[in-house]
C-alpha cells in the first residue's frame, strides 16, 4: 500500500526565518497531496493541497513543491512565526478516492 | 459552524470495558473516517465509510467496530478495551469524488485504558 515517509521528526527555526518541511511518498500513481497542521490538543487542520499536474502551489505564507520524479513534496513557510509552532503532516490518498494515508509528522518549533 | 463533533473528549476505561465514541458532521459529506494517533506513529486509519450504508477496514481495524448510523453520524465501538487501545481518536469527514479529498477533523477523543 501507500506509504508516506518522514524526513525529519523535529525542526527548530528562528522566528522570521523560512521553514522547509519534507515528505516522501511511495505510490507513483498518487495524484493529490495535502499538508495538515496540528496544534497541541487539536485535530489536524488543512493547510494547502496540490495536484500531480502542478509542481508548485502558493498560499498565504506557504508554498508546496512537488517533485514527481523522486516522489517528494515539501512545505515551505515564509517568515515563520510563533503561531506556526505545530506538527505538520503530509497526507496522500492511496489511490483515486481512497482515504488519506498520513506521514508521521514533523514538529516545528519556532524560537523567538 | 460545528464541522465535525466528537464525544466524549476524554475517557478512562478499565481493561475489558466497552464504549462507543460518537462522531457527527454537519457538512453533508459522504465519507467519514476514524483514525487513531499514537506518539511517533502519525495517524492510522481504523475504519472508514465511503458513503452511507458502507463501511470498510483500514490499516488497524482489530478490536474495533463501526456503525454508519446515517449520513451525519459514524460511531466507533470498542467491545473489550485493551491497554494497547490507549490513544487519541480522530473522526474526519470528506467529500471524495468532487475533485478534492481533504478531510476535516474533529477535536479528538483522548482514551486511556488502564
Coordinates of N, CA and C in Angstrom, one line a residue:
Chain A
X1 N 0.8 -1.2 0.0 CA 0.0 0.0 0.0 C 0.8 1.2 0.0
X2 N 0.2 2.3 0.0 CA 0.9 3.6 0.0 C 1.6 3.8 1.3
X3 N 2.7 4.3 1.3 CA 3.4 4.7 2.5 C 3.9 6.2 2.3
X4 N 3.9 6.9 3.4 CA 4.3 8.3 3.3 C 5.4 8.4 4.4
X5 N 6.5 8.9 4.0 CA 7.7 8.9 4.8 C 8.0 10.3 5.4
X6 N 8.7 10.2 6.4 CA 9.1 11.4 7.1 C 10.6 11.7 7.0
X7 N 11.0 12.9 6.7 CA 12.4 13.2 6.5 C 13.0 13.6 7.9
X8 N 12.3 14.3 8.7 CA 12.8 14.9 9.9 C 11.7 15.0 10.9
X9 N 11.8 14.3 12.1 CA 10.7 14.4 13.0 C 10.6 15.7 13.7
X10 N 11.7 16.5 13.9 CA 11.6 17.8 14.5 C 12.4 18.8 13.7
X11 N 12.0 20.0 13.9 CA 12.7 21.1 13.2 C 12.5 22.4 14.0
X12 N 13.6 23.0 14.3 CA 13.6 24.3 15.1 C 14.1 25.4 14.2
X13 N 13.4 26.5 14.2 CA 13.8 27.6 13.3 C 13.6 28.9 14.1
X14 N 14.4 29.9 13.8 CA 14.3 31.2 14.4 C 13.1 31.9 13.8
X15 N 12.4 32.7 14.7 CA 11.3 33.5 14.2 C 11.8 34.4 13.1
X16 N 11.0 34.4 12.0 CA 11.3 35.3 10.9 C 12.0 34.5 9.8
X17 N 12.6 33.4 10.1 CA 13.3 32.6 9.1 C 12.3 31.8 8.3
X18 N 12.7 31.2 7.2 CA 11.8 30.3 6.4 C 12.0 28.9 6.9
X19 N 10.9 28.2 6.9 CA 10.9 26.7 7.3 C 10.7 25.9 6.1
X20 N 11.3 24.7 6.0 CA 11.1 23.8 5.0 C 10.8 22.4 5.6
X21 N 9.7 21.8 5.3 CA 9.3 20.5 5.9 C 9.2 19.6 4.7
X22 N 9.8 18.4 4.8 CA 9.8 17.5 3.6 C 9.0 16.2 3.9
X23 N 8.6 15.6 2.8 CA 7.8 14.4 2.8 C 8.1 13.6 1.6
X24 N 8.1 12.3 1.7 CA 8.2 11.4 0.5 C 7.0 10.4 0.5
X25 N 6.7 10.0 -0.7 CA 5.6 9.1 -0.8 C 6.0 7.9 -1.8
X26 N 5.3 6.8 -1.7 CA 5.7 5.7 -2.4 C 5.0 5.4 -3.7
X27 N 3.7 5.8 -3.8 CA 2.9 5.4 -5.0 C 3.0 6.4 -6.1
X28 N 3.6 6.0 -7.2 CA 3.8 7.0 -8.3 C 2.5 7.4 -8.9
X29 N 1.4 6.6 -8.6 CA 0.1 6.9 -9.2 C -0.6 8.0 -8.4
X30 N -0.1 8.3 -7.2 CA -0.8 9.3 -6.4 C -0.9 10.6 -7.2
X31 N -2.1 11.2 -7.1 CA -2.3 12.5 -7.9 C -2.8 13.6 -7.0
X32 N -2.8 13.5 -5.7 CA -3.3 14.6 -4.9 C -2.6 14.5 -3.6
X33 N -2.1 15.7 -3.1 CA -1.2 15.7 -1.9 C -1.7 16.9 -1.0
X34 N -1.7 16.6 0.3 CA -2.2 17.6 1.2 C -1.3 17.8 2.4
X35 N -1.2 19.0 2.8 CA -0.5 19.3 4.1 C -1.5 19.7 5.2
X36 N -1.2 19.1 6.4 CA -2.1 19.5 7.5 C -1.2 20.1 8.6
X37 N -1.8 20.9 9.5 CA -1.1 21.4 10.6 C -1.9 21.0 11.9
X38 N -1.2 20.5 12.9 CA -1.9 20.1 14.1 C -1.3 20.8 15.3
X39 N -2.1 21.6 15.9 CA -1.6 22.3 17.1 C -1.9 21.3 18.3
X40 N -1.2 21.6 19.4 CA -1.4 20.7 20.6 C -2.8 20.7 21.1
X41 N -3.3 19.4 21.2 CA -4.6 19.2 21.8 C -5.8 19.4 20.8
X42 N -5.4 19.6 19.5 CA -6.4 19.8 18.5 C -6.3 18.8 17.3
X43 N -7.3 18.7 16.5 CA -7.3 17.9 15.4 C -6.5 18.5 14.2
X44 N -6.0 17.7 13.3 CA -5.3 18.2 12.1 C -6.2 19.2 11.3
X45 N -5.5 20.3 10.8 CA -6.2 21.3 10.1 C -5.6 21.4 8.7
X46 N -6.4 21.4 7.7 CA -6.0 21.6 6.3 C -5.2 22.9 6.1
X47 N -4.0 22.8 5.4 CA -3.3 24.0 5.1 C -3.3 24.3 3.6
X48 N -2.9 23.3 2.8 CA -2.8 23.5 1.4 C -2.7 22.2 0.7
X49 N -3.1 22.1 -0.6 CA -3.0 20.9 -1.3 C -2.4 21.2 -2.7
X50 N -2.1 20.1 -3.4 CA -1.5 20.2 -4.7 C -1.9 19.0 -5.5
X51 N -2.1 19.2 -6.8 CA -2.4 18.0 -7.7 C -1.2 17.7 -8.4
X52 N -1.1 16.5 -9.0 CA 0.1 16.0 -9.6 C 0.4 16.7 -10.9
X53 N -0.6 17.5 -11.5 CA -0.3 18.2 -12.7 C 0.3 19.6 -12.4
X54 N 0.7 19.8 -11.2 CA 1.3 21.0 -10.8 C 2.7 20.7 -10.1
X55 N 3.6 21.6 -10.2 CA 4.9 21.5 -9.5 C 4.9 22.3 -8.2
X56 N 4.1 23.4 -8.2 CA 4.2 24.4 -7.1 C 2.8 25.0 -6.9
X57 N 2.5 25.2 -5.7 CA 1.3 26.0 -5.4 C 1.6 26.8 -4.2
X58 N 1.1 28.1 -4.3 CA 1.3 29.0 -3.2 C 0.0 29.4 -2.5
X59 N 0.2 29.6 -1.2 CA -0.9 30.1 -0.4 C -0.4 31.3 0.4
X60 N -1.1 31.6 1.5 CA -0.6 32.7 2.3 C 0.5 32.3 3.1
X61 N 1.7 32.8 2.8 CA 3.0 32.4 3.5 C 3.4 31.0 3.4
X62 N 2.7 30.2 2.7 CA 3.0 28.8 2.5 C 3.1 28.4 1.0
X63 N 4.1 27.6 0.7 CA 4.3 27.1 -0.7 C 4.5 25.6 -0.6
X64 N 3.8 24.8 -1.5 CA 4.1 23.4 -1.5 C 4.8 23.1 -2.9
X65 N 5.8 22.4 -2.8 CA 6.5 21.9 -4.0 C 6.4 20.4 -4.2
X66 N 6.2 20.0 -5.4 CA 6.0 18.6 -5.7 C 7.0 18.2 -6.8
X67 N 7.8 17.2 -6.4 CA 8.7 16.6 -7.4 C 8.3 15.1 -7.6
X68 N 7.6 14.9 -8.7 CA 7.1 13.6 -9.0 C 8.2 12.6 -9.4
X69 N 9.3 13.1 -9.9 CA 10.3 12.2 -10.4 C 10.9 11.4 -9.2
X70 N 11.1 12.1 -8.1 CA 11.7 11.4 -6.9 C 10.6 11.2 -5.8
X71 N 9.3 11.5 -6.2 CA 8.2 11.3 -5.2 C 8.4 12.0 -3.9
X72 N 8.6 13.3 -4.0 CA 8.9 14.1 -2.9 C 8.1 15.4 -2.9
X73 N 7.6 15.8 -1.7 CA 7.0 17.1 -1.7 C 7.5 17.8 -0.4
X74 N 7.4 19.1 -0.5 CA 7.8 19.9 0.6 C 6.9 21.0 0.9
X75 N 6.9 21.5 2.1 CA 6.1 22.6 2.6 C 7.0 23.7 3.0
X76 N 6.9 24.9 2.4 CA 7.8 26.0 2.8 C 6.9 27.0 3.5
X77 N 7.3 27.5 4.7 CA 6.6 28.5 5.4 C 7.5 29.7 5.4
X78 N 7.1 30.8 4.9 CA 7.9 32.0 4.9 C 7.7 32.8 6.2
X79 N 8.8 33.5 6.6 CA 8.8 34.3 7.8 C 8.0 33.6 8.9
X80 N 8.6 32.5 9.4 CA 8.0 31.7 10.4 C 7.7 32.5 11.7
X81 N 6.5 32.3 12.2 CA 6.0 33.0 13.4 C 5.8 32.0 14.5
X82 N 5.7 32.5 15.7 CA 5.5 31.6 16.9 C 4.2 30.8 16.7
X83 N 3.2 31.3 16.1 CA 1.9 30.6 15.8 C 2.0 29.5 14.9
X84 N 3.2 29.4 14.2 CA 3.4 28.3 13.3 C 3.9 27.0 14.0
X85 N 4.2 27.2 15.3 CA 4.7 26.0 16.0 C 3.6 25.0 16.1
X86 N 3.8 23.8 15.6 CA 2.8 22.7 15.5 C 3.5 21.5 14.9
X87 N 2.7 20.4 14.7 CA 3.2 19.3 14.0 C 2.6 19.3 12.6
X88 N 3.4 19.1 11.6 CA 2.9 19.2 10.2 C 3.0 17.8 9.6
X89 N 1.8 17.5 8.9 CA 1.7 16.2 8.3 C 1.5 16.3 6.8
X90 N 2.1 15.5 6.0 CA 1.7 15.3 4.6 C 0.7 14.1 4.6
X91 N -0.2 14.2 3.7 CA -1.2 13.1 3.5 C -1.5 12.9 2.0
X92 N -1.6 11.6 1.7 CA -1.8 11.2 0.3 C -2.9 10.2 0.2
X93 N -3.8 10.3 -0.7 CA -4.7 9.1 -0.9 C -4.0 8.0 -1.5
X94 N -4.2 6.8 -1.1 CA -3.6 5.6 -1.7 C -3.8 5.6 -3.2
X95 N -5.0 5.8 -3.6 CA -5.3 5.9 -5.0 C -6.7 6.5 -5.1
X96 N -6.8 7.2 -6.2 CA -8.2 7.8 -6.5 C -8.9 8.4 -5.3
X97 N -10.0 7.8 -5.0 CA -10.8 8.4 -3.9 C -10.7 7.7 -2.6
X98 N -9.6 7.1 -2.3 CA -9.4 6.3 -1.1 C -9.0 7.2 0.0
X99 N -9.1 6.7 1.3 CA -8.8 7.6 2.4 C -7.3 8.0 2.4
X100 N -7.1 9.1 3.1 CA -5.7 9.6 3.2 C -4.8 8.8 4.0
X101 N -3.6 8.6 3.6 CA -2.5 8.0 4.3 C -1.6 9.1 4.8
X102 N -1.3 9.1 6.1 CA -0.5 10.2 6.7 C 0.9 9.8 6.9
X103 N 1.8 10.8 6.8 CA 3.1 10.7 7.3 C 3.1 10.8 8.8
X104 N 4.3 10.6 9.4 CA 4.4 10.6 10.8 C 4.5 12.0 11.4
X105 N 4.7 13.0 10.6 CA 4.7 14.3 11.0 C 6.1 14.9 11.4
X106 N 6.2 16.2 11.3 CA 7.4 17.0 11.7 C 6.9 18.0 12.7
X107 N 7.6 18.0 13.8 CA 7.2 19.0 14.9 C 8.1 20.2 14.6
X108 N 7.4 21.3 14.3 CA 8.1 22.6 14.1 C 8.1 23.4 15.3
X109 N 9.3 23.8 15.8 CA 9.4 24.7 17.0 C 10.0 26.0 16.5
X110 N 9.3 27.1 16.9 CA 9.8 28.4 16.5 C 10.4 29.1 17.7
X111 N 11.7 29.5 17.5 CA 12.5 30.1 18.6 C 12.3 31.6 18.4
X112 N 11.8 32.2 19.5 CA 11.6 33.7 19.4 C 12.9 34.5 19.6
Chain B
X1 N -19.8 27.5 12.7 CA -20.0 26.2 12.0 C -19.4 25.1 12.9
X2 N -20.1 24.0 13.2 CA -19.6 23.0 14.1 C -18.6 22.1 13.4
X3 N -18.8 21.8 12.1 CA -17.9 20.9 11.4 C -18.1 19.5 11.8
X4 N -17.0 18.9 12.4 CA -17.0 17.5 12.9 C -17.0 17.6 14.4
X5 N -17.9 16.9 15.1 CA -18.1 17.0 16.5 C -17.9 15.6 17.1
X6 N -17.0 15.4 18.0 CA -16.7 14.1 18.6 C -17.1 14.2 20.1
X7 N -17.7 13.1 20.6 CA -17.9 12.9 22.0 C -17.6 11.5 22.5
X8 N -17.0 11.3 23.7 CA -16.6 12.4 24.6 C -15.2 12.9 24.2
X9 N -14.7 13.9 24.9 CA -13.4 14.4 24.6 C -12.3 13.7 25.4
X10 N -12.7 13.1 26.5 CA -11.7 12.4 27.4 C -12.5 11.2 27.9
X11 N -11.8 10.0 28.1 CA -12.4 8.9 28.7 C -11.3 8.0 29.2
X12 N -11.6 7.4 30.4 CA -10.8 6.4 31.0 C -11.6 5.1 31.2
X13 N -11.1 4.1 30.7 CA -11.7 2.8 30.7 C -10.8 1.8 31.5
X14 N -11.5 0.8 32.1 CA -10.8 -0.3 32.6 C -10.7 -1.4 31.5
X15 N -9.6 -2.2 31.6 CA -9.5 -3.3 30.6 C -10.7 -4.2 30.6
X16 N -11.2 -4.4 29.4 CA -12.4 -5.3 29.3 C -13.7 -4.5 29.2
X17 N -13.7 -3.2 29.6 CA -14.9 -2.5 29.4 C -15.2 -2.1 28.0
X18 N -16.4 -1.8 27.7 CA -16.8 -1.4 26.3 C -17.2 0.1 26.3
X19 N -17.1 0.7 25.1 CA -17.6 2.0 25.0 C -17.7 2.4 23.5
X20 N -18.5 3.4 23.2 CA -18.7 3.9 21.9 C -18.3 5.3 21.8
X21 N -17.5 5.6 20.8 CA -17.1 7.0 20.5 C -18.1 7.5 19.4
X22 N -18.6 8.7 19.7 CA -19.6 9.3 18.7 C -19.0 10.3 17.9
X23 N -19.5 10.4 16.6 CA -19.0 11.4 15.7 C -20.1 11.9 14.8
X24 N -20.2 13.2 14.6 CA -21.3 13.7 13.8 C -20.7 14.9 13.0
X25 N -21.1 15.0 11.7 CA -20.6 16.1 10.9 C -21.8 16.8 10.2
X26 N -21.7 18.1 10.1 CA -22.8 18.9 9.5 C -22.4 19.5 8.2
X27 N -21.5 18.9 7.5 CA -21.0 19.4 6.2 C -21.6 18.7 5.0
X28 N -22.5 17.8 5.3 CA -23.2 16.9 4.2 C -22.2 16.1 3.4
X29 N -21.1 15.7 4.1 CA -20.1 14.9 3.4 C -20.6 13.5 3.3
X30 N -20.1 12.8 2.2 CA -20.5 11.4 2.0 C -19.6 10.5 2.8
X31 N -18.3 10.8 3.0 CA -17.3 9.9 3.5 C -16.9 10.3 4.9
X32 N -16.8 9.3 5.8 CA -16.4 9.5 7.2 C -15.3 8.5 7.6
X33 N -14.5 8.9 8.5 CA -13.3 8.1 8.9 C -13.1 8.1 10.4
X34 N -12.4 7.0 10.9 CA -11.9 7.0 12.2 C -10.4 6.7 12.1
X35 N -9.6 7.6 12.7 CA -8.2 7.4 12.8 C -7.8 7.3 14.3
X36 N -6.6 6.7 14.5 CA -6.0 6.8 15.8 C -4.6 7.4 15.7
X37 N -4.2 8.1 16.7 CA -2.9 8.8 16.7 C -2.2 8.4 18.0
X38 N -1.0 7.8 17.8 CA -0.1 7.4 18.8 C 1.2 8.2 18.7
X39 N 1.9 8.4 19.8 CA 3.1 9.2 19.7 C 4.1 8.5 18.7
X40 N 4.6 9.4 17.8 CA 5.6 8.9 16.8 C 5.0 8.1 15.6
X41 N 3.7 7.9 15.6 CA 3.1 7.0 14.6 C 2.2 7.7 13.6
X42 N 2.0 9.0 13.8 CA 1.2 9.7 12.8 C -0.3 9.2 13.1
X43 N -1.1 9.4 12.1 CA -2.5 9.0 12.1 C -2.7 7.7 11.3
X44 N -3.3 6.7 11.9 CA -3.5 5.5 11.2 C -5.0 5.2 11.1
X45 N -5.5 4.8 10.0 CA -6.9 4.6 9.7 C -7.4 3.3 10.3
X46 N -8.5 3.4 11.0 CA -9.1 2.3 11.7 C -10.2 1.7 10.8
X47 N -11.2 2.5 10.5 CA -12.3 2.1 9.6 C -12.7 3.4 8.9
X48 N -13.4 3.2 7.8 CA -14.0 4.3 7.1 C -15.3 3.9 6.4
X49 N -16.0 4.9 6.1 CA -17.3 4.7 5.4 C -17.4 5.7 4.2
X50 N -17.2 5.1 3.1 CA -17.2 5.9 1.8 C -18.5 6.6 1.6
X51 N -19.6 5.9 2.0 CA -20.9 6.5 1.8 C -21.9 5.8 2.8
X52 N -23.0 6.5 3.0 CA -24.0 5.9 3.9 C -24.3 4.5 3.5
X53 N -24.3 3.6 4.5 CA -24.6 2.2 4.2 C -23.4 1.3 4.0
X54 N -22.2 1.9 3.9 CA -21.0 1.1 3.6 C -19.9 1.4 4.7
X55 N -19.2 0.4 5.0 CA -18.0 0.6 5.9 C -16.9 -0.4 5.4
X56 N -15.7 0.0 5.7 CA -14.5 -0.8 5.2 C -13.4 -0.6 6.3
X57 N -12.6 -1.7 6.4 CA -11.5 -1.7 7.3 C -10.4 -0.8 6.7
X58 N -9.7 -0.3 7.7 CA -8.5 0.5 7.4 C -7.2 -0.3 7.8
X59 N -6.2 0.4 8.2 CA -4.9 -0.2 8.5 C -4.9 -1.0 9.8
X60 N -5.7 -0.5 10.8 CA -5.6 -1.1 12.1 C -7.0 -1.3 12.7
X61 N -7.8 -2.2 12.1 CA -9.2 -2.4 12.5 C -9.5 -3.4 13.7
X62 N -8.5 -4.2 14.1 CA -8.7 -5.2 15.1 C -9.1 -4.6 16.4
X63 N -10.1 -5.1 17.0 CA -10.6 -4.6 18.3 C -11.6 -3.6 18.2
X64 N -12.0 -3.2 17.0 CA -13.0 -2.1 16.8 C -14.1 -2.5 15.9
X65 N -15.3 -1.9 16.1 CA -16.4 -2.0 15.2 C -16.9 -0.6 14.9
X66 N -17.6 -0.4 13.8 CA -18.1 0.9 13.5 C -19.6 0.7 13.0
X67 N -20.3 1.8 13.1 CA -21.7 1.9 12.5 C -21.8 3.2 11.9
X68 N -22.3 3.2 10.6 CA -22.7 4.5 9.9 C -24.2 4.6 10.1
X69 N -24.5 5.4 11.1 CA -25.9 5.4 11.6 C -26.8 6.1 10.5
X70 N -26.3 7.2 9.9 CA -26.9 7.9 8.9 C -25.8 8.7 8.2
X71 N -26.2 9.6 7.3 CA -25.2 10.4 6.6 C -24.3 11.2 7.6
X72 N -24.9 11.7 8.6 CA -24.2 12.6 9.5 C -23.3 11.9 10.6
X73 N -23.7 10.7 11.0 CA -23.1 10.1 12.2 C -22.4 8.8 11.9
X74 N -21.2 8.7 12.5 CA -20.3 7.5 12.3 C -19.7 7.2 13.7
X75 N -20.1 6.0 14.3 CA -19.6 5.7 15.6 C -18.6 4.6 15.6
X76 N -17.7 4.6 16.6 CA -16.6 3.6 16.7 C -16.8 3.0 18.1
X77 N -16.9 1.6 18.1 CA -17.1 0.9 19.3 C -15.9 0.0 19.7
X78 N -15.5 0.1 20.9 CA -14.6 -0.8 21.5 C -15.3 -1.8 22.3
X79 N -15.4 -3.1 22.0 CA -16.2 -4.1 22.7 C -15.5 -4.5 24.0
X80 N -14.2 -4.6 24.0 CA -13.5 -5.1 25.2 C -12.1 -4.4 25.1
X81 N -12.1 -3.2 25.8 CA -10.9 -2.3 25.7 C -9.7 -3.0 26.3
X82 N -8.6 -2.7 25.6 CA -7.2 -3.2 26.0 C -6.3 -2.0 26.1
X83 N -5.3 -2.1 27.0 CA -4.3 -1.0 27.1 C -3.7 -0.6 25.8
X84 N -3.6 -1.5 24.9 CA -3.0 -1.1 23.6 C -3.9 -0.2 22.8
X85 N -5.1 0.0 23.2 CA -6.0 0.9 22.6 C -6.0 2.3 23.2
X86 N -5.1 2.5 24.1 CA -4.9 3.9 24.7 C -4.3 4.7 23.5
X87 N -5.0 5.8 23.2 CA -4.7 6.6 22.0 C -5.5 7.8 22.0
X88 N -5.3 8.6 21.0 CA -6.2 9.7 20.7 C -6.9 9.4 19.4
X89 N -8.2 9.4 19.4 CA -9.0 9.0 18.3 C -9.6 10.2 17.6
X90 N -9.5 10.3 16.3 CA -10.0 11.4 15.5 C -11.0 10.8 14.5
X91 N -12.1 11.5 14.4 CA -13.1 11.3 13.4 C -12.9 12.4 12.3
X92 N -13.1 12.0 11.1 CA -13.0 13.0 10.0 C -14.1 12.7 8.9
X93 N -14.3 13.7 8.1 CA -15.2 13.6 7.0 C -14.7 14.3 5.8
X94 N -15.1 13.8 4.6 CA -14.7 14.5 3.4 C -15.7 14.2 2.3
X95 N -15.6 15.0 1.2 CA -16.4 14.9 0.1 C -15.7 14.3 -1.1
X96 N -15.2 13.1 -1.0 CA -14.5 12.4 -2.0 C -15.3 12.3 -3.3
X97 N -14.7 12.6 -4.4 CA -15.4 12.4 -5.6 C -15.8 13.7 -6.3
X98 N -15.5 14.8 -5.6 CA -15.7 16.1 -6.2 C -14.5 16.9 -6.5
X99 N -13.4 16.1 -6.8 CA -12.1 16.7 -7.2 C -11.3 17.1 -6.0
X100 N -11.7 17.0 -4.8 CA -10.9 17.3 -3.7 C -11.0 16.1 -2.7
X101 N -10.0 15.9 -1.9 CA -10.0 14.8 -1.0 C -9.6 15.1 0.4
X102 N -9.5 16.4 0.7 CA -9.1 16.8 2.0 C -10.1 16.4 3.0
X103 N -9.7 15.9 4.2 CA -10.6 15.5 5.2 C -10.6 16.6 6.3
X104 N -11.8 16.8 6.9 CA -11.9 17.7 8.0 C -12.0 16.9 9.3
X105 N -11.3 17.3 10.3 CA -11.2 16.5 11.5 C -11.9 17.1 12.7
X106 N -12.3 16.2 13.6 CA -12.8 16.7 14.9 C -11.7 17.0 15.8
X107 N -12.0 17.3 17.1 CA -11.0 17.7 18.1 C -10.4 16.5 18.8
X108 N -10.9 15.3 18.5 CA -10.3 14.2 19.1 C -10.9 13.7 20.4
X109 N -10.7 12.4 20.7 CA -11.1 11.8 22.0 C -9.9 11.1 22.5
X110 N -9.5 11.6 23.7 CA -8.3 11.0 24.4 C -8.8 9.9 25.2
X111 N -8.4 8.6 24.9 CA -8.8 7.4 25.6 C -7.7 6.8 26.3
X112 N -7.9 6.5 27.6 CA -6.9 5.8 28.3 C -7.5 4.5 28.9
X113 N -6.8 3.4 28.6 CA -7.3 2.1 29.1 C -6.3 1.6 30.2
X114 N -6.9 1.4 31.4 CA -6.0 1.0 32.5 C -6.2 -0.4 32.9

